[in-house]
Amino acid sequence: AYGNDAENNHLTVTHVPSSTAATTPGLSAAYGAKIVGEGGSAHGNVLKITGTRGKNPPYAENRIENAYGAAITNAHNADNVGGIADGEGNRVTVSGGTVDHVYGGATQGTGAVVHNTAMITGGAVTTNVYGGHSTGNGAVASNEVHISRGTVGTATQTATVYGGAATGSGDVTGNSVTLTGGTVRGKVIAGAAGTGKVEHNYISLGDESNRNLDAAMLAAAELIGAEGGNSPSDNKLKVYAKNAKVKSVDQDRKSGS
C-alpha cells in the first residue's frame, strides 16, 4: 500500500518457485501486508506459510528469507503496525516449509508495533522469530510468539526468538514468548531494546492447556527475560509445565553478551 491503510488481507503460501534473484533459493520476502508510503497503518493482516517446496518437478526444497504478518518499510511513516482493539493485530503462521526470518509485525518507521503474533506450528525457521520488531523509535508492545511444533535453529546455526525487539529508542513492554513444544536451538528473549525501556516482558514454559513439556526439545534453548535497554525491570519466566529442560535462564542480559 502507498499512503493507505492495509487491513484484513490474507495470504497463504503453499509452494515457492525457484529464483536466482534471491540470495537463497526461493522468495526474498512474503507479506500479509506491506506499507511502503509515508502514511498508512496495517491492521488484521494474516500470512500463512504451509510449504516452500517447488510446485513442479524436481520439487526443489526452496525457502522464504523474510516472512511478515505485516510491515511498514518507510522510515518516515509514523503509523502503527497492529493495534489494541480486537482484530487489529497482524499474524504470521509457519506450519511447513523453511523460513529464515519471521515477523508478526515490523516497522522501519516511527510508529508503534502492537499486538502482533508469530506462530510456529511446524516447518523450520533457521534464524530469527519476532512477535514485533522496530528499527525506528516507536514502541514495541504486547506482541507474542507461540512455538508448539517445528524447529527453530539448525544443527549448525543457532537462532534467536524475540517476543518484542527494538533497535532505536522505543520502549519494549508486555511482549511474550510461549513454548509448548517443538525444537528450539538458541536464545529465547522476551524483550530486547536499544535505548528504550524494556519492562514487563515474559517467557512461558507451557500454558494452561500444556502442562507437560516432555516432548519439547529445549535443551539447547537459552531463556532471557530482557536484553539491552534502559534499566530493565519486571521481565519474567513463567513455568506452567513439568519436564521443561532448558540450557540456561537469565532474567536480564546486556546486549551482545
XYZ file of C-alpha atoms in Angstrom, residues 22-252:
231
model
C 17.040 -14.241 -4.111
C 20.171 -14.925 -2.071
C 18.628 -18.268 -1.129
C 16.572 -20.492 -3.443
C 13.018 -19.178 -3.352
C 11.455 -15.867 -2.262
C 13.203 -12.909 -0.657
C 10.024 -11.906 1.220
C 6.334 -12.654 1.753
C 3.869 -10.219 3.399
C 0.370 -10.363 4.761
C 0.537 -6.601 4.111
C 3.296 -4.154 3.187
C 3.139 -0.370 3.600
C 5.773 1.455 1.544
C 4.455 5.039 1.730
C 4.972 7.779 4.321
C 1.473 7.153 5.704
C -0.758 4.164 6.309
C -1.138 1.602 9.057
C -1.528 -2.189 8.976
C -4.276 -3.996 10.894
C -5.672 -7.525 10.921
C -3.494 -8.953 8.170
C -2.528 -12.631 8.067
C 0.265 -14.566 6.362
C 0.195 -18.376 6.473
C 3.101 -20.470 5.229
C 2.237 -24.126 4.784
C 5.104 -25.114 2.483
C 8.016 -23.763 0.444
C 8.847 -26.675 -1.852
C 8.678 -26.061 -5.576
C 5.329 -26.939 -7.150
C 6.745 -28.715 -10.167
C 9.494 -31.313 -10.671
C 12.182 -31.559 -9.400
C 10.234 -30.180 -6.365
C 13.166 -28.131 -5.102
C 13.464 -27.515 -1.353
C 13.118 -23.733 -1.551
C 12.715 -21.206 1.244
C 11.477 -17.733 2.157
C 14.054 -15.302 3.516
C 11.644 -12.960 5.344
C 8.011 -13.578 6.290
C 5.851 -10.744 7.718
C 2.340 -10.700 9.052
C 2.575 -7.005 8.171
C 5.349 -4.453 7.769
C 5.962 -0.740 7.233
C 9.125 -0.228 5.184
C 9.248 3.593 5.073
C 11.372 5.271 7.750
C 9.174 8.426 7.597
C 5.933 6.572 8.333
C 4.600 7.309 11.842
C 1.592 4.978 11.685
C 1.205 1.708 13.549
C 1.565 -1.960 12.756
C -1.224 -3.651 14.731
C -3.370 -2.042 17.417
C -5.058 -2.528 20.760
C -8.615 -3.212 19.548
C -9.805 -6.748 18.859
C -8.645 -7.992 15.479
C -6.185 -5.164 14.854
C -3.080 -7.267 15.392
C -1.341 -8.902 12.445
C -0.302 -12.554 12.395
C 2.117 -14.892 10.654
C 1.901 -18.673 10.993
C 4.537 -21.127 9.810
C 3.222 -24.694 9.650
C 5.514 -26.073 6.952
C 8.450 -25.262 4.710
C 11.589 -23.294 5.564
C 11.791 -19.612 6.519
C 14.850 -17.670 7.653
C 13.278 -14.677 9.468
C 9.689 -14.494 10.777
C 7.938 -11.289 11.933
C 4.433 -10.988 13.335
C 4.650 -7.229 12.752
C 7.546 -4.931 11.911
C 8.267 -1.297 11.126
C 11.146 0.797 9.890
C 9.157 3.917 10.755
C 8.447 5.747 13.993
C 5.044 4.270 14.834
C 4.249 1.502 17.293
C 4.232 -2.244 16.750
C 1.398 -3.582 18.920
C -0.448 -6.897 19.455
C 1.083 -8.839 16.585
C 1.697 -12.585 16.696
C 4.154 -15.071 15.208
C 3.134 -18.727 15.461
C 5.417 -21.661 14.678
C 3.300 -24.805 14.426
C 5.557 -26.774 12.074
C 8.232 -26.364 9.429
C 11.641 -24.846 10.099
C 12.867 -21.351 10.959
C 16.613 -21.001 10.572
C 17.490 -17.602 12.044
C 15.012 -15.329 13.892
C 11.407 -15.156 15.077
C 9.896 -11.816 16.203
C 6.447 -11.182 17.595
C 7.085 -7.471 16.987
C 10.135 -5.634 15.662
C 11.061 -1.975 15.164
C 14.172 -0.409 13.671
C 12.672 3.065 14.244
C 11.859 4.808 17.514
C 8.325 3.557 18.120
C 7.135 1.363 20.970
C 7.008 -2.416 20.675
C 4.245 -3.655 22.978
C 2.132 -6.745 23.685
C 3.410 -8.821 20.792
C 3.529 -12.602 21.051
C 5.432 -15.621 19.799
C 3.966 -19.114 20.179
C 6.038 -22.192 19.363
C 4.211 -25.524 19.557
C 5.870 -27.636 16.842
C 8.531 -27.395 14.178
C 12.152 -26.346 14.607
C 13.794 -23.000 15.296
C 17.528 -23.007 14.660
C 19.532 -25.754 12.981
C 22.203 -28.223 13.999
C 24.853 -25.814 12.700
C 23.220 -22.396 13.270
C 21.523 -21.153 16.412
C 18.504 -18.870 16.136
C 17.007 -16.114 18.301
C 13.360 -15.779 19.279
C 12.084 -12.365 20.430
C 8.692 -11.577 21.884
C 9.427 -7.950 21.000
C 12.567 -6.132 19.904
C 13.524 -2.537 19.092
C 16.881 -1.213 17.914
C 16.071 2.503 18.388
C 14.747 4.459 21.369
C 11.325 2.793 21.560
C 10.166 1.082 24.737
C 9.659 -2.685 24.661
C 6.888 -3.693 27.061
C 4.481 -6.538 27.671
C 5.762 -8.875 24.961
C 5.843 -12.636 25.400
C 7.129 -15.959 24.115
C 5.203 -19.149 24.892
C 6.885 -22.517 24.385
C 4.638 -25.588 24.379
C 6.563 -27.871 22.011
C 8.895 -28.066 19.053
C 12.670 -27.769 18.947
C 14.491 -24.538 19.797
C 18.234 -24.098 19.436
C 19.496 -20.685 20.553
C 18.292 -17.685 22.553
C 14.696 -17.026 23.551
C 14.363 -13.360 24.610
C 11.098 -11.933 25.905
C 12.071 -8.305 25.194
C 15.124 -6.620 23.676
C 15.606 -2.854 23.422
C 18.115 -0.315 22.150
C 17.993 2.752 24.413
C 14.353 2.482 25.471
C 12.811 0.774 28.469
C 12.395 -2.990 28.493
C 9.745 -3.939 31.032
C 7.030 -6.494 31.845
C 8.030 -8.975 29.158
C 7.904 -12.696 29.854
C 8.592 -16.218 28.663
C 6.122 -19.027 29.413
C 7.164 -22.658 29.593
C 3.864 -24.336 28.848
C 0.467 -22.736 29.367
C -2.919 -23.526 30.880
C -3.529 -26.242 28.267
C 0.014 -27.664 28.081
C 1.323 -28.863 31.433
C 3.953 -31.367 30.290
C 6.871 -30.430 28.024
C 8.442 -33.877 27.922
C 8.192 -33.926 24.107
C 9.601 -30.410 23.645
C 13.261 -30.216 22.604
C 14.529 -27.176 24.537
C 17.851 -28.417 25.918
C 19.721 -26.008 23.602
C 17.488 -23.013 24.447
C 18.808 -20.068 26.488
C 15.899 -18.237 28.130
C 16.433 -14.486 28.692
C 13.864 -12.111 30.152
C 15.393 -8.914 28.760
C 18.364 -7.901 26.658
C 19.755 -4.367 26.405
C 17.549 -1.391 27.117
C 17.421 1.239 29.826
C 17.133 -0.210 33.368
C 15.202 -3.400 32.515
C 12.624 -4.431 35.107
C 9.907 -6.999 35.803
C 10.859 -9.349 32.960
C 9.919 -12.878 33.961
C 9.918 -16.589 33.326
C 6.550 -18.265 33.952
C 6.564 -22.032 34.394
C 3.271 -23.848 33.813
C 4.622 -27.256 32.793
C 6.763 -30.038 34.196
C 9.641 -31.765 32.372
C 10.880 -28.492 30.883
C 14.616 -28.895 30.236
C 16.480 -25.805 29.000
C 20.127 -24.798 28.658
C 20.038 -21.688 30.863
C 17.833 -18.970 32.366
C 18.755 -15.274 32.782
C 16.428 -12.505 33.911
C 18.373 -9.693 32.211
